[in-house]
Each structure stands twice: as structure tokens, then as C-alpha cells.
Coordinates of C-alpha atoms and ligand atoms in Angstrom, one line a residue:
M97 CA 0.0 0.0 0.0
T98 CA 3.0 2.3 0.1
R99 CA 3.7 2.8 -3.5
K100 CA 6.2 5.4 -4.6
L101 CA 4.7 6.5 -7.9
P102 CA 3.3 10.0 -8.4
I103 CA -0.5 10.1 -8.1
I104 CA -3.3 12.2 -9.5
A105 CA -6.9 12.8 -8.8
I106 CA -9.7 15.4 -9.0
A107 CA -9.8 16.8 -5.5
T108 CA -13.1 18.6 -5.8
A109 CA -16.6 17.0 -5.7
P110 CA -18.0 15.5 -8.9
G111 CA -20.4 17.7 -10.7
R112 CA -20.6 21.2 -12.0
A113 CA -18.9 23.9 -9.9
G114 CA -17.2 27.3 -10.2
V115 CA -13.7 25.8 -9.8
G116 CA -12.4 22.2 -9.9
V117 CA -9.1 21.2 -8.5
V118 CA -6.8 18.5 -9.9
R119 CA -4.1 17.5 -7.6
I120 CA -0.8 15.6 -8.2
S121 CA 1.6 14.4 -5.5
G122 CA 5.0 12.7 -5.9
H123 CA 8.6 12.7 -5.0
N124 CA 9.6 15.1 -7.8
L125 CA 7.1 16.8 -10.0
K126 CA 9.4 19.1 -11.8
G127 CA 9.4 17.0 -15.0
I128 CA 5.6 16.7 -15.2
T129 CA 5.2 20.4 -14.5
K130 CA 7.7 21.3 -17.3
A131 CA 5.9 19.0 -19.7
L132 CA 2.6 20.6 -18.8
F133 CA 3.6 24.2 -18.9
Q134 CA 7.0 24.3 -20.5
K135 CA 8.5 25.9 -17.4
E136 CA 9.2 25.3 -13.7
L137 CA 7.0 27.1 -11.2
S138 CA 8.2 29.0 -8.2
P139 CA 6.9 27.3 -5.0
R140 CA 3.7 28.3 -3.3
Q141 CA 2.7 30.9 -5.8
A142 CA -0.4 31.2 -7.8
N143 CA 0.4 31.0 -11.5
L144 CA -2.1 31.8 -14.2
L145 CA -1.2 29.4 -17.0
T146 CA -2.6 27.8 -20.1
L147 CA -2.9 24.0 -20.5
R148 CA -2.8 22.7 -24.0
D149 CA -3.4 19.3 -25.6
A150 CA -1.0 17.6 -28.0
D151 CA -2.1 19.6 -31.0
G152 CA -1.7 22.9 -29.2
Q153 CA -5.4 23.5 -28.6
T154 CA -6.2 25.2 -25.3
I155 CA -7.8 22.8 -22.7
D156 CA -8.2 25.4 -20.0
Q157 CA -6.7 28.6 -18.6
L158 CA -6.0 27.7 -15.0
V159 CA -4.3 28.6 -11.7
A160 CA -1.4 26.3 -10.8
I161 CA 0.4 26.1 -7.5
Y162 CA 3.6 24.1 -6.9
F163 CA 4.4 22.9 -3.3
V164 CA 8.0 21.6 -2.8
A165 CA 8.5 18.7 -0.5
P166 CA 8.3 18.5 2.4
A167 CA 6.3 21.7 2.8
S168 CA 3.1 20.4 1.4
F169 CA -0.1 18.6 2.5
T170 CA 1.4 15.1 1.6
G171 CA 5.0 15.9 2.4
E172 CA 5.9 15.2 -1.2
D173 CA 6.0 17.6 -4.1
V174 CA 2.4 18.7 -4.9
L175 CA 1.1 20.3 -8.0
E176 CA -2.4 21.7 -7.9
L177 CA -4.3 22.8 -11.0
Q178 CA -7.3 25.0 -10.2
C179 CA -9.4 24.7 -13.3
H180 CA -12.9 25.7 -14.4
G181 CA -15.2 23.3 -12.6
G182 CA -16.8 21.2 -15.3
P183 CA -16.7 17.4 -15.0
Q184 CA -15.8 16.8 -18.7
L185 CA -13.2 19.5 -18.6
L186 CA -11.6 18.1 -15.4
E187 CA -11.5 14.6 -17.1
L188 CA -9.7 16.2 -20.1
V189 CA -7.1 17.9 -17.7
M190 CA -6.6 14.5 -16.0
K191 CA -6.2 12.7 -19.3
R192 CA -3.6 15.3 -20.5
C193 CA -1.7 15.1 -17.2
L194 CA -1.6 11.3 -17.4
E195 CA -0.3 11.4 -20.9
L196 CA 2.5 13.8 -20.0
G197 CA 3.2 12.1 -16.7
K198 CA 3.4 8.7 -18.2
N199 CA 7.2 8.6 -18.2
D200 CA 7.3 9.5 -14.6
G201 CA 4.8 6.7 -13.8
L202 CA 1.9 9.0 -13.0
V203 CA -1.2 6.9 -11.8
I204 CA -4.7 7.7 -10.6
A205 CA -4.8 7.9 -6.8
E206 CA -6.7 5.4 -4.7
P207 CA -9.3 6.8 -2.3
G208 CA -7.5 8.4 0.6
E209 CA -4.1 8.0 -0.9
F210 CA -3.1 11.7 -0.5
T211 CA -4.0 11.6 3.1
L212 CA -2.3 8.2 3.5
R213 CA 0.9 9.8 2.2
A214 CA 0.5 12.7 4.6
Y215 CA 0.3 10.2 7.4
L216 CA 3.2 8.0 6.2
N217 CA 5.3 11.2 5.8
N218 CA 4.5 12.1 9.4
K219 CA 2.6 15.3 8.5
I220 CA -0.4 14.1 10.5
D221 CA -1.1 11.1 12.8
L222 CA -3.8 8.6 12.2
A223 CA -6.4 10.3 14.4
Q224 CA -5.8 13.5 12.5
A225 CA -6.1 11.7 9.2
E226 CA -9.4 10.2 10.3
A227 CA -10.5 13.7 11.4
I228 CA -10.0 14.9 7.8
A229 CA -12.5 12.3 6.6
D230 CA -14.8 13.2 9.5
L231 CA -14.6 16.9 8.7
I232 CA -15.6 16.2 5.1
D233 CA -18.5 13.9 6.2
A234 CA -19.6 16.1 9.2
Q235 CA -23.4 16.3 9.4
S236 CA -23.8 19.2 11.8
E237 CA -22.0 22.4 12.8
A238 CA -20.9 20.8 16.0
A239 CA -19.4 17.9 14.2
V240 CA -17.5 20.2 11.9
R241 CA -16.0 22.0 14.9
G242 CA -15.2 18.7 16.7
A243 CA -13.5 17.3 13.6
A244 CA -11.5 20.5 13.1
R245 CA -10.4 20.3 16.7
S246 CA -9.3 16.7 16.2
L247 CA -7.5 17.6 13.0
R248 CA -5.6 20.3 14.8
G249 CA -4.4 17.6 17.1
A250 CA -6.4 18.1 20.3
F251 CA -7.4 14.4 20.6
S252 CA -4.0 13.1 19.7
E253 CA -2.4 15.5 22.2
S254 CA -4.4 14.1 25.1
I255 CA -3.7 10.6 24.0
N256 CA 0.0 11.3 23.8
D257 CA 0.0 13.0 27.2
L258 CA -1.6 9.9 28.7
I259 CA 0.9 7.6 27.0
E260 CA 3.7 9.8 28.4
E261 CA 2.4 9.4 31.9
I262 CA 2.1 5.7 31.6
T263 CA 5.7 5.6 30.2
Q264 CA 6.9 7.5 33.3
L265 CA 5.1 5.0 35.5
R266 CA 6.6 2.1 33.6
I267 CA 10.1 3.5 33.9
L268 CA 9.6 3.6 37.6
V269 CA 8.3 0.1 37.9
E270 CA 10.8 -1.4 35.5
S271 CA 13.8 0.2 37.2
T272 CA 12.6 -1.3 40.5
L273 CA 12.3 -4.8 38.9
D274 CA 16.1 -4.7 38.4
F275 CA 16.7 -4.2 42.1
P276 CA 14.5 -6.7 43.9
E277 CA 15.6 -5.6 47.3
E278 CA 14.0 -2.2 46.7
E279 CA 10.7 -3.6 45.6
I280 CA 9.4 -3.8 49.2
E281 CA 8.5 -0.2 49.6
F282 CA 8.2 0.6 45.9
L283 CA 4.5 1.1 45.5
E284 CA 4.3 3.4 48.5
N285 CA 7.5 5.4 47.9
A286 CA 7.0 6.1 44.2
Q287 CA 3.3 6.9 44.8
A288 CA 2.7 4.4 42.1
R289 CA -0.9 3.9 43.2
T290 CA -1.7 7.6 43.3
R291 CA -0.2 8.1 39.8
L292 CA -2.0 5.1 38.5
A293 CA -5.3 6.6 39.9
A294 CA -4.5 9.8 38.0
V295 CA -3.9 7.9 34.8
K296 CA -7.2 6.1 35.2
E297 CA -9.1 9.3 35.8
K298 CA -7.7 10.9 32.7
L299 CA -8.5 7.8 30.7
E300 CA -12.0 7.8 31.9
S301 CA -12.5 11.5 31.0
L302 CA -11.1 10.7 27.5
R303 CA -13.6 7.9 27.2
V304 CA -16.5 10.2 28.1
G305 CA -15.3 12.7 25.5
A306 CA -14.8 10.1 22.9
R307 CA -18.3 8.7 23.5
Q308 CA -19.8 12.1 22.9
G309 CA -17.5 12.4 19.9
K310 CA -18.8 9.3 18.4
I311 CA -22.4 10.5 18.8
L312 CA -21.3 13.8 17.1
R313 CA -19.7 11.9 14.2
D314 CA -22.1 9.1 13.6
G315 CA -25.3 10.3 15.1
I316 CA -27.9 8.0 16.5
Q317 CA -29.8 5.3 14.6
L318 CA -33.2 5.9 16.0
V319 CA -35.8 3.3 15.1
L320 CA -39.6 3.9 15.4
A321 CA -41.2 0.6 16.0
G322 CA -44.7 -0.6 17.0
A323 CA -47.9 -2.1 15.9
P324 CA -49.6 -0.8 12.7
N325 CA -51.5 2.5 12.9
V326 CA -50.1 3.8 16.2
G327 CA -48.6 6.9 14.4
K328 CA -45.0 6.0 13.7
S329 CA -45.0 7.8 10.3
S330 CA -46.8 10.7 11.8
L331 CA -44.1 11.0 14.5
L332 CA -41.4 10.8 11.8
N333 CA -43.0 13.6 10.0
R334 CA -43.4 15.6 13.2
L335 CA -39.7 15.1 14.1
A336 CA -38.6 15.9 10.5
G337 CA -40.8 18.9 10.3
E338 CA -42.1 17.9 6.9
E339 CA -44.2 15.2 5.3
V340 CA -41.5 12.5 4.5
A341 CA -43.7 9.5 5.2
I342 CA -47.2 8.6 4.0
V343 CA -49.8 8.8 6.8
T344 CA -53.2 7.1 6.4
A345 CA -55.8 5.6 8.7
I346 CA -55.2 2.3 7.0
A347 CA -53.1 -0.1 9.1
G348 CA -50.1 -1.4 7.2
T349 CA -49.5 1.8 5.2
T350 CA -45.7 1.8 5.7
R351 CA -44.4 -1.1 3.6
D352 CA -40.7 -0.3 3.8
R353 CA -38.3 1.6 5.9
V354 CA -38.5 5.3 5.5
K355 CA -35.3 7.1 6.6
E356 CA -34.8 10.7 7.5
S357 CA -31.8 12.4 9.0
I358 CA -32.4 15.4 11.3
T359 CA -30.4 17.0 14.0
I360 CA -31.5 17.6 17.5
E361 CA -29.3 20.2 19.2
G362 CA -26.6 19.4 16.8
V363 CA -26.8 15.7 17.2
P364 CA -27.5 13.9 14.0
M365 CA -30.4 11.5 14.3
H366 CA -31.1 9.0 11.6
I367 CA -34.7 8.2 12.1
I368 CA -36.0 5.0 10.6
D369 CA -39.8 4.6 10.3
T370 CA -40.6 0.9 10.1
A371 CA -43.5 -1.1 8.8
G372 CA -46.0 -1.8 11.7
L373 CA -45.2 -5.1 13.4
R374 CA -48.0 -7.7 13.1
E375 CA -48.8 -11.1 11.7
T376 CA -49.7 -10.8 8.1
D377 CA -50.5 -12.9 5.0
D378 CA -49.6 -10.1 2.7
L379 CA -46.2 -10.9 1.1
V380 CA -45.1 -7.3 0.5
E381 CA -46.1 -6.3 4.0
A382 CA -44.3 -9.4 5.5
K383 CA -41.1 -8.4 3.7
G384 CA -41.4 -4.9 5.0
I385 CA -41.9 -6.3 8.5
E386 CA -38.8 -8.4 8.2
R387 CA -36.9 -5.2 7.3
S388 CA -38.4 -3.6 10.4
W389 CA -36.7 -6.3 12.5
D390 CA -33.5 -5.8 10.6
A391 CA -33.6 -2.1 11.5
I392 CA -34.3 -2.9 15.1
R393 CA -31.3 -5.2 15.2
L394 CA -29.0 -2.3 14.2
A395 CA -30.6 0.4 16.3
D396 CA -28.8 2.7 18.8
L397 CA -32.2 3.5 20.3
V398 CA -35.7 2.1 19.7
I399 CA -38.8 4.1 20.3
F400 CA -41.6 1.6 21.0
L401 CA -44.7 3.5 20.1
T402 CA -48.2 2.6 21.2
D403 CA -51.5 4.4 21.2
P404 CA -54.4 4.3 23.6
N405 CA -56.2 1.8 21.4
S406 CA -53.3 -0.6 20.8
T407 CA -53.1 -3.9 22.6
E408 CA -49.7 -4.9 23.6
D409 CA -49.8 -8.7 23.1
G410 CA -46.1 -9.3 23.8
L411 CA -44.8 -7.0 21.1
K412 CA -42.5 -5.2 23.5
E413 CA -41.0 -8.4 24.8
Q414 CA -40.4 -9.5 21.2
I415 CA -38.6 -6.3 20.5
L416 CA -36.5 -6.6 23.6
R417 CA -35.4 -10.0 22.4
E418 CA -34.1 -8.7 19.1
L419 CA -32.3 -5.6 20.3
P420 CA -28.6 -5.3 20.1
P421 CA -26.8 -5.4 23.4
K422 CA -27.1 -2.2 25.5
C423 CA -29.6 -0.7 23.1
P424 CA -32.2 1.2 25.1
V425 CA -36.0 1.2 24.4
L426 CA -38.0 4.3 25.0
E427 CA -41.7 3.7 25.5
V428 CA -43.8 6.4 24.0
V429 CA -47.6 6.6 23.9
N430 CA -49.0 8.6 21.0
K431 CA -52.4 10.2 20.4
S432 CA -52.4 11.9 23.8
D433 CA -55.1 14.2 22.3
L434 CA -57.5 11.2 22.4
I435 CA -56.8 10.2 25.9
S436 CA -58.7 13.1 27.6
L437 CA -61.7 11.9 25.5
G438 CA -61.8 8.4 27.0
P439 CA -61.0 6.4 30.1
T440 CA -58.0 4.6 28.5
A441 CA -55.1 5.3 30.8
A442 CA -51.5 5.4 29.5
P443 CA -48.8 3.6 31.6
K444 CA -47.4 6.1 34.1
Q445 CA -43.7 5.8 33.2
A446 CA -44.3 6.2 29.5
I447 CA -43.9 9.5 27.6
L448 CA -47.1 10.9 26.2
I449 CA -47.1 12.7 22.9
S450 CA -49.4 13.7 20.1
A451 CA -47.8 13.4 16.8
K452 CA -50.9 15.1 15.4
N453 CA -50.7 18.4 17.4
G454 CA -47.1 18.2 18.5
D455 CA -47.8 18.0 22.3
G456 CA -44.9 16.4 24.2
V457 CA -42.6 16.2 21.2
D458 CA -40.1 18.7 22.6
A459 CA -40.0 16.7 25.8
L460 CA -39.5 13.5 23.8
K461 CA -36.5 15.1 22.0
Q462 CA -34.9 16.0 25.3
K463 CA -35.5 12.5 26.6
I464 CA -33.9 11.0 23.5
L465 CA -30.7 13.1 24.0
E466 CA -30.7 12.1 27.7
I467 CA -31.0 8.4 26.9
V468 CA -28.2 8.4 24.3
G469 CA -26.0 10.1 26.9
W470 CA -25.6 13.4 25.1
N471 CA -24.2 15.9 27.6
G472 CA -24.9 18.9 25.4
P473 CA -22.5 20.9 23.4
Q474 CA -19.1 20.8 25.3
E475 CA -16.3 23.2 25.1
G476 CA -13.4 21.4 23.4
A477 CA -15.5 18.6 22.0
I478 CA -13.8 16.3 19.5
V479 CA -15.2 13.7 17.1
A480 CA -14.4 10.1 17.6
R481 CA -15.0 6.7 16.0
R482 CA -15.9 3.3 17.1
R483 CA -12.2 2.3 16.6
H484 CA -11.1 5.0 19.1
L485 CA -13.7 3.9 21.7
D486 CA -12.6 0.3 21.3
C487 CA -8.9 1.2 21.8
L488 CA -9.8 3.3 24.9
E489 CA -11.9 0.5 26.3
R490 CA -9.1 -2.0 25.9
A491 CA -6.6 0.4 27.5
S492 CA -9.0 0.9 30.3
E493 CA -9.3 -2.9 30.9
H494 CA -5.5 -3.1 31.2
I495 CA -5.3 -0.2 33.6
T496 CA -8.0 -1.8 35.8
R497 CA -6.0 -5.0 35.8
S498 CA -2.8 -3.2 36.6
E499 CA -4.6 -1.6 39.5
Q500 CA -5.4 -5.0 40.8
F501 CA -1.8 -6.1 40.5
A502 CA -0.7 -2.9 42.3
A503 CA -3.1 -3.7 45.1
N504 CA -1.6 -7.2 45.4
G505 CA 1.7 -5.6 46.4
N506 CA 5.2 -6.2 45.2
N507 CA 5.0 -9.8 44.1
S508 CA 3.0 -8.7 41.1
L509 CA 5.2 -5.8 39.9
E510 CA 6.1 -7.5 36.7
L511 CA 2.5 -8.2 35.9
F512 CA 1.7 -4.6 36.8
A513 CA 4.3 -3.4 34.3
E514 CA 3.0 -5.7 31.6
E515 CA -0.5 -4.4 31.9
L516 CA 0.7 -0.8 31.7
F517 CA 2.6 -1.7 28.5
L518 CA -0.5 -3.3 27.0
A519 CA -2.6 -0.2 27.9
Q520 CA -0.1 2.0 26.3
N521 CA -0.1 -0.1 23.1
H522 CA -3.9 0.3 22.7
L523 CA -3.6 4.0 23.2
G524 CA -0.9 4.1 20.6
Q525 CA -3.1 2.5 18.0
I526 CA -5.4 5.5 18.1
T527 CA -2.6 7.8 16.7
G528 CA -1.4 4.9 14.5
K529 CA 1.6 3.6 16.4
L530 CA 1.8 -0.2 16.1
L531 CA -1.3 -0.4 14.0
P532 CA -1.4 -3.5 11.7
D533 CA -1.1 -2.6 8.0
D534 CA -4.3 -4.2 6.9
L535 CA -6.2 -2.0 9.4
L536 CA -4.5 1.0 8.0
G537 CA -5.6 0.1 4.5
K538 CA -9.1 -0.4 5.7
I539 CA -9.2 3.0 7.3
F540 CA -7.9 4.9 4.3
S541 CA -10.0 3.0 1.7
Q542 CA -13.1 4.5 3.3
F543 CA -11.9 8.0 2.3
C544 CA -13.4 9.7 -0.7
I545 CA -11.6 9.9 -4.0
G546 CA -9.1 12.7 -4.3
K547 CA -8.6 13.1 -0.6
Ligands
FFO757 N1 -5.6 24.2 -2.4 C1 -5.7 23.5 -1.3 N2 -6.5 23.8 -0.3 C2 -6.7 23.0 0.8 C3 -5.9 21.8 0.9 C4 -5.1 21.5 -0.2 O1 -4.4 20.4 -0.2 N3 -5.0 22.3 -1.3 N4 -6.1 21.0 2.0 C5 -5.9 19.7 2.0 O2 -6.4 18.9 2.8 C6 -6.6 21.7 3.2 C7 -5.5 22.5 3.9 N5 -4.5 21.6 4.4 C8 -3.2 21.8 4.1 C9 -2.3 21.3 5.0 C10 -0.9 21.5 4.9 C11 -0.5 22.2 3.8 C12 1.0 22.5 3.6 O3 1.4 23.0 2.6 N6 1.8 22.2 4.7 C13 3.2 22.5 4.7 C14 3.5 24.0 4.9 C15 3.1 24.5 6.2 C16 3.1 26.0 6.3 O4 3.3 26.7 5.3 O5 2.8 26.5 7.4 C17 3.8 21.6 5.8 O6 3.1 21.1 6.6 O7 5.1 21.6 5.8 C18 -1.4 22.7 2.8 C19 -2.7 22.4 3.0 C20 -7.8 22.5 2.9 N7 -7.5 23.4 1.8
GTP758 N1 -55.7 11.6 17.1 C1 -54.5 11.3 16.7 N2 -54.3 10.6 15.6 C2 -53.1 10.3 15.1 C3 -52.0 10.8 15.9 N3 -50.8 10.4 15.2 C4 -51.3 9.7 14.1 N4 -52.6 9.6 14.1 C5 -53.4 9.0 13.1 O1 -53.3 7.6 13.2 C6 -53.3 7.0 11.9 C7 -52.1 6.2 11.6 O2 -51.0 7.0 11.5 P1 -49.6 6.6 10.9 O3 -48.6 7.6 11.2 O4 -49.8 6.2 9.4 O5 -49.3 5.3 11.7 P2 -48.2 4.2 11.5 O6 -47.9 3.6 12.8 O7 -47.1 4.7 10.7 O8 -48.9 3.1 10.6 P3 -48.4 1.9 9.7 O9 -47.8 2.5 8.5 O10 -49.6 1.1 9.4 O11 -47.5 1.1 10.5 C8 -53.5 8.1 10.9 O12 -54.9 8.3 10.6 C9 -53.0 9.4 11.7 O13 -53.6 10.6 11.3 C10 -52.2 11.6 17.0 O14 -51.3 12.0 17.7 N5 -53.5 11.8 17.4

């Protein structure tokens, strides 16, 4: 995955635009530049130039910038061509570059390959590289700010600080291991336990921040489930603020999942309205219901919706059986506007709403944020991924174990040191140290083309 050839890609989004950028990165782009423009370009300056095809016809008048290694995004030489932003035009520019760069081995870049090179050339670490992709994919203003903060290195810095503290602790422990007679009072004298407690506290606060960061990045898969006709589609429309799903009085109207992404206080919510769950002989409806169950199995949060007329008949238990581990279920009773008309009482602990007139919907939104553990917009928030959370959790497990060995006293010092070492390794994987190559490939292949 670490090829040396120069690479080229269109860096801007596909489609029509004012300006479109073609980017080339490689060890030495002087030759290609000269072939394209018949001259060398002074570094980091905007040059208005004409690109011509083989028979001398103008392809485009464009602005070119040459970055000399290592002072560039990738750490290699970079040539940027800022062209007029037409998809066909950009393809022509690419084609011409590939023709003239053939001798230098110019090839089309893989997704994420520019950023991979920036990472391999130590311009950025892995968490920062991921932050670039997250910045591009950010779905809310808060996510943009969090990704930008991670890109500037805020997340990496706190990880590195923690690794440094663990290193200091390991140096202490390991130096003691060489002098067994001194082990006796080691844990007390070196305040190892106090320092370990400080490491643990820091790690826990990083985990809280990263959990929030994952919510900011990925949002919440919120599934609306329940019997037919309880008002799931109406609730989706109410939350989305527009008519995205069809609402009728006919039970079984929703045949397939309807998805809509909204944000509640900056948190992206991917709401999935499912086909009402019931026994049915209708083949199409049955397929829809199977998909409802699929959605439930992938949910972060399920809203189990009922109405004053619906009979429960074990549906909730059935949902509870299918849920992914740790996925909460929020019971919500809809059609509160009907309740005052009749004697039907709603369960006391459930949330009452009316999708029809909007009553209780704001309170429901707050409850949703509370249940998913959203602490509100935080100063210094970062974005984080499942991968980061997993690494932090592993590290935390090893710290907890090291604590147990520390509590056992000196006989376990070696094990204590080993657990610290393992915790450190997992933290290091967040910024890319000691990460297996196949995982690295997987991370960068998820980038968009040209990044
Ligand atoms: N035209 C253009 N705009 C862009 C990018 C780009 O690659 N090209 N970026 C791509 O994502 C982002 C900016 N990121 C960049 C990061 C580093 C360097 C760079 O030249 N770094 C050198 C010099 C540092 C300096 O002068 O202070 C270095 O790190 O040594 C350039 C862009 C967003 N805007
Ligand atoms: N009075 C009252 N009626 C509602 C309310 N919410 C939905 N309804 C009505 O209930 C009926 C069913 O609503 P839908 O939103 O289609 O219900 P659903 O659960 O999506 O139904 P399926 O697609 O069959 O699963 C419609 O006639 C809605 O107008 C509410 O809050 N109050």
C-alpha cells in the first residue's frame, strides 16, 4: 500500500462547480510540471497558465500552485491545478496530465491516498487523518467543529499526554524490577498507586469525551417501532418537520423503511420509520416487517410507540429479544389528544405525545438526548470513531487490571508493568503507532476519492 509512484486525482466533488481542482503528488514533479507548462513554477505561488493538448489547442486557462517537498499537504511535491469546474473539462485535464506524466509513472490515486501519504510522511497522525475524513463527512456544525479540533491535534495530544504518563510510571516500575531488594516499599515510595489513579481518571474522562465524539460523528440510529397505525409515520413527519412518510388511517400503510436524518441540538439523528409489526399474509407487508426487524437489530435507540387503542400482546418483549446489546428502548404513547376523551389510561412511566398536534414532542426530543448520553455541546468537543472507543476500552481494561496487581503488592510488579505496557499499546493504536497494515488500509480505503 505504500507505492512510490506519483498520483493524480480530481480533489473537488464530482459535478458542475465554479472551480475544480486536480491534484498531483509525488517525489519530484518538476518533470511533469515542465511537460505541462514548458517551465518550472516558483513554489507556493499562484500562476495563471494555459494547459494545451497535444495539437496545441487550449484545454483550460487555470491557476497552478507548486508545493515543494516536504512543505506540502502530503509531504511530497504537490502540483495543484485549479481549473474551471466542469466534470468533462476536469477529465480532459486529468487525461492530459496522465499522458504527459506517463514517463514518470503517474497513476490515478486510490481513495484516501493523498492523506495516507501525509500520514506516512508524518505530516499528521492517524487520528488526524481520520479527522480529515470526518470533517468532510460532518453532518452538523458541532461535528465540523469537533473534527476540526481533532485535526488540529487536540485528541492526539491528550492521548500522547496519557501515553507519556504511563511511560513514566513504567520506567519507575521497571527500574525497580532490576533491584528486587528495593521492591518492598516501591509502591508506596513512588506513589505508584496515586499516579495510577490519576492515569485512570484521565483515561475515563477521555472515554467520556470520545463517546460524545462518536455521537457527534455518527449520530444515532433511531428506530420507530410498534404495531400498525399507532402513528410512527406521523411521528417521523413531526420530528422531521415535513411530510416525508405517508400517513393514512389504514393499518399497514408503511411497507418499507423510511429514513430521514435530522439534528436535535446538533446531534445527527437517523430516524427509521418501520412497517408496523404484526402477523400478516400479505407478502409485501411481510417483507417490510422483516426489514423492520433488521432495522431494530441495528438500532442505537428504539422508540416503542403505542397508542391508547393498541393492545400490547407481547410485542415489547419480542422487540426486547431482538435488540442489540445495550440498546435502550423508550416507550412512548402517541395520540395523547385522544386520551382526555376516553377512560383509557397510559402507563405512568411512558412519555405521552401527540404526533398530530405536537404535544410532548419537545420533551421527547430531550428524553432522546438524555437516553443516548448526550451531555450537550461541550467546550473542546472532538469527534471520535468506534475504533477509538474500542482502543480506549481495551486500554481501560488493562489499567484496571494493573490496578489489581498494584493492590496485590510487590510480588505482582512484573504483571503490573506488563498491563501498563498493553494499555499503552492500545492508546498508541489511536494515533497509529503499532497499527497493523491491513487495518491502516481499511481506514484509508473509506476516504473519498481525491482526498
Ligand atoms: N488548495 C488546497 N486547499 C486546501 C488543501 C489542499 O491540499 N490544497 N487542504 C488539504 O487537505 C486543506 C489544507 N491543508 C493543508 C495542510 C498543509 C499544507 C501544507 O502546505 N503544509 C506544509 C506547509 C506549512 C506552512 O506553510 O505552514 C507543511 O506542513 O510543511 C497545505 C494544505 C484545505 N485546503
Ligand atoms: N388523534 C390522533 N391521531 C393520530 C396521531 N398520530 C397519528 N394519528 C393517526 O393515526 C393514523 C395512523 O398514523 P400513521 O402515522 O400512518 O401510523 P403508522 O404507525 O405509521 O402506521 P403503519 O404505517 O400502518 O405502521 C392516521 O390516521 C393518523 O392521522 C395523534 O397524535 N393523534
